[in-house]
Short mmCIF file of C-alpha atoms and ligand atoms in Angstrom, two decimals:
data_model
loop_
_atom_site.label_atom_id
_atom_site.label_comp_id
_atom_site.label_asym_id
_atom_site.label_seq_id
_atom_site.Cartn_x
_atom_site.Cartn_y
_atom_site.Cartn_z
CA MET L 1 0.00 0.00 0.00
CA LYS L 2 1.14 3.51 -0.86
CA ALA L 3 0.52 6.57 1.30
CA TYR L 4 1.14 9.98 -0.22
CA PHE L 5 0.95 13.07 2.02
CA LYS L 6 0.74 16.66 0.96
CA GLU L 7 -0.02 19.86 2.86
CA LEU L 8 -1.73 22.62 0.88
CA VAL L 9 -1.84 26.26 2.01
CA VAL L 10 -4.94 28.32 1.40
CA ASN L 11 -5.02 32.00 2.38
CA THR L 12 -8.49 33.33 3.05
CA SER L 13 -9.45 36.98 2.83
CA GLU L 14 -12.90 37.18 4.58
CA ARG L 15 -14.32 36.31 7.97
CA PHE L 16 -16.68 33.86 6.26
CA GLN L 17 -15.56 32.42 2.96
CA VAL L 18 -15.92 29.29 0.85
CA VAL L 19 -12.84 28.32 -1.16
CA ASN L 20 -13.03 25.71 -3.90
CA ILE L 21 -9.99 23.43 -3.50
CA THR L 22 -11.15 20.66 -5.84
CA ARG L 23 -8.46 21.22 -8.50
CA MET L 24 -5.68 21.32 -5.89
CA VAL L 25 -6.89 18.05 -4.31
CA GLU L 26 -7.25 16.33 -7.69
CA GLU L 27 -3.70 17.41 -8.56
CA VAL L 28 -2.44 15.71 -5.39
CA VAL L 29 -4.30 12.52 -6.32
CA ARG L 30 -2.57 12.63 -9.76
CA GLU L 31 0.85 13.21 -8.18
CA SER L 32 0.32 10.37 -5.70
CA GLY L 33 0.27 7.69 -8.37
CA VAL L 34 -2.39 5.87 -6.37
CA ARG L 35 -4.79 4.01 -8.72
CA ASN L 36 -7.31 2.62 -6.27
CA GLY L 37 -7.81 3.63 -2.66
CA ILE L 38 -9.03 6.62 -0.66
CA CYS L 39 -8.23 10.30 -0.37
CA LEU L 40 -8.50 12.07 2.99
CA VAL L 41 -8.93 15.84 2.94
CA PHE L 42 -8.32 17.22 6.44
CA ALA L 43 -8.09 20.76 7.77
CA PRO L 44 -6.07 20.80 11.01
CA HIS L 45 -8.09 23.73 12.34
CA ALA L 46 -10.84 24.23 15.00
CA THR L 47 -12.49 27.14 13.17
CA ALA L 48 -12.72 25.89 9.58
CA ALA L 49 -14.54 23.02 7.88
CA ILE L 50 -14.41 20.87 4.77
CA ILE L 51 -17.56 20.06 2.77
CA ALA L 52 -18.31 18.39 -0.57
CA ASN L 53 -21.08 20.19 -2.38
CA GLU L 54 -22.04 22.58 -5.14
CA TYR L 55 -19.94 25.68 -5.75
CA GLU L 56 -22.28 28.26 -7.26
CA PRO L 57 -22.52 31.84 -5.94
CA ARG L 58 -26.07 31.64 -4.54
CA ILE L 59 -25.62 28.36 -2.69
CA VAL L 60 -22.20 29.56 -1.47
CA ALA L 61 -23.92 32.62 0.01
CA ASP L 62 -26.53 30.25 1.49
CA TYR L 63 -23.86 28.09 3.22
CA ILE L 64 -22.58 31.24 4.93
CA GLU L 65 -26.09 32.42 5.76
CA LEU L 66 -26.90 29.01 7.25
CA VAL L 67 -23.76 29.11 9.43
CA LYS L 68 -24.69 32.59 10.69
CA GLN L 69 -28.32 31.64 11.36
CA VAL L 70 -27.53 28.38 13.13
CA PHE L 71 -24.31 29.32 14.98
CA LYS L 72 -25.17 32.98 15.67
CA PRO L 73 -21.86 34.94 15.75
CA ASP L 74 -23.51 37.66 17.87
CA TYR L 75 -24.92 35.30 20.56
CA PRO L 76 -23.17 35.73 23.90
CA TRP L 77 -21.36 32.33 23.75
CA ARG L 78 -19.07 31.80 26.73
CA HIS L 79 -16.01 31.29 24.52
CA ASN L 80 -16.46 34.75 22.99
CA SER L 81 -14.87 36.22 26.13
CA ILE L 82 -11.62 34.56 25.00
CA ASP L 83 -11.32 35.35 21.26
CA ASN L 84 -14.81 36.10 19.96
CA ASN L 85 -15.11 33.12 17.64
CA ALA L 86 -17.32 30.57 19.46
CA HIS L 87 -19.61 30.35 16.40
CA ALA L 88 -16.61 29.20 14.31
CA HIS L 89 -15.63 26.48 16.81
CA LEU L 90 -19.24 25.23 17.00
CA ALA L 91 -19.73 25.22 13.25
CA SER L 92 -16.40 23.44 12.69
CA ALA L 93 -17.31 20.87 15.35
CA ILE L 94 -20.66 20.08 13.78
CA ILE L 95 -19.81 20.37 10.05
CA GLY L 96 -16.49 18.56 10.46
CA ALA L 97 -12.91 19.34 9.46
CA SER L 98 -12.45 16.42 7.02
CA ARG L 99 -13.99 14.43 4.20
CA VAL L 100 -12.92 11.12 2.59
CA PHE L 101 -13.31 10.29 -1.09
CA PRO L 102 -12.80 7.07 -3.05
CA VAL L 103 -10.03 6.95 -5.62
CA LYS L 104 -10.72 4.74 -8.58
CA GLU L 105 -8.45 4.19 -11.56
CA GLY L 106 -6.31 7.16 -10.61
CA ARG L 107 -9.19 9.61 -10.23
CA LEU L 108 -10.89 11.06 -7.21
CA VAL L 109 -14.59 9.94 -7.25
CA ARG L 110 -17.14 12.66 -6.58
CA GLY L 111 -20.60 13.62 -7.82
CA THR L 112 -21.08 16.16 -10.57
CA TRP L 113 -22.18 18.78 -7.99
CA GLN L 114 -19.69 17.80 -5.31
CA GLU L 115 -16.80 20.23 -5.32
CA ILE L 116 -14.38 20.05 -2.39
CA LEU L 117 -14.75 23.22 -0.37
CA LEU L 118 -12.83 24.75 2.50
CA VAL L 119 -15.24 26.77 4.66
CA GLU L 120 -13.52 29.60 6.45
CA LEU L 121 -15.46 30.45 9.63
CA ASP L 122 -13.11 32.91 11.30
CA GLY L 123 -10.88 34.52 8.67
CA PRO L 124 -8.92 35.96 7.23
CA ARG L 125 -6.26 33.39 8.01
CA SER L 126 -3.65 31.16 6.43
CA ARG L 127 -5.18 27.67 6.38
CA HIS L 128 -3.52 24.35 5.88
CA VAL L 129 -5.26 21.43 4.20
CA ILE L 130 -3.72 18.01 4.49
CA VAL L 131 -4.41 15.63 1.60
CA GLU L 132 -3.42 12.01 2.13
CA VAL L 133 -3.91 9.50 -0.64
CA MET L 134 -3.73 5.85 0.37
CA GLY L 135 -4.03 2.74 -1.77
CA GLU L 136 -2.44 0.69 -4.44
ZN1 ZN N 1 -11.56 30.50 19.83
#
């Protein structure tokens, strides 16, 4: 079994932002030489998330609106007394900081409307995304 590890850097520019990292991840899968296996996409951060879904301006705005409505940045969360980003920790905890994809015949398998998206919840920041491709 092969295991190929790569760390990508993604600089965000907004407090809330959705960055399409699909091409970067697919490039890592190509580089890895893995034909059949799995691809882990993991953000080692407590205030960001990884999702696999459509990347279209209206739904992207809706993802951000949903995060704001559900996790309420202005609510007096206890953690806000530390660094004012409780909503980002809560959203990251619930949405998740990783996704796993199948790799088949050298290509990452995903649905037509499943782009791989980094969700910035407390930017702007420099984010790291670990991509590990494992298989034969
Ligand atoms: Zn915090």
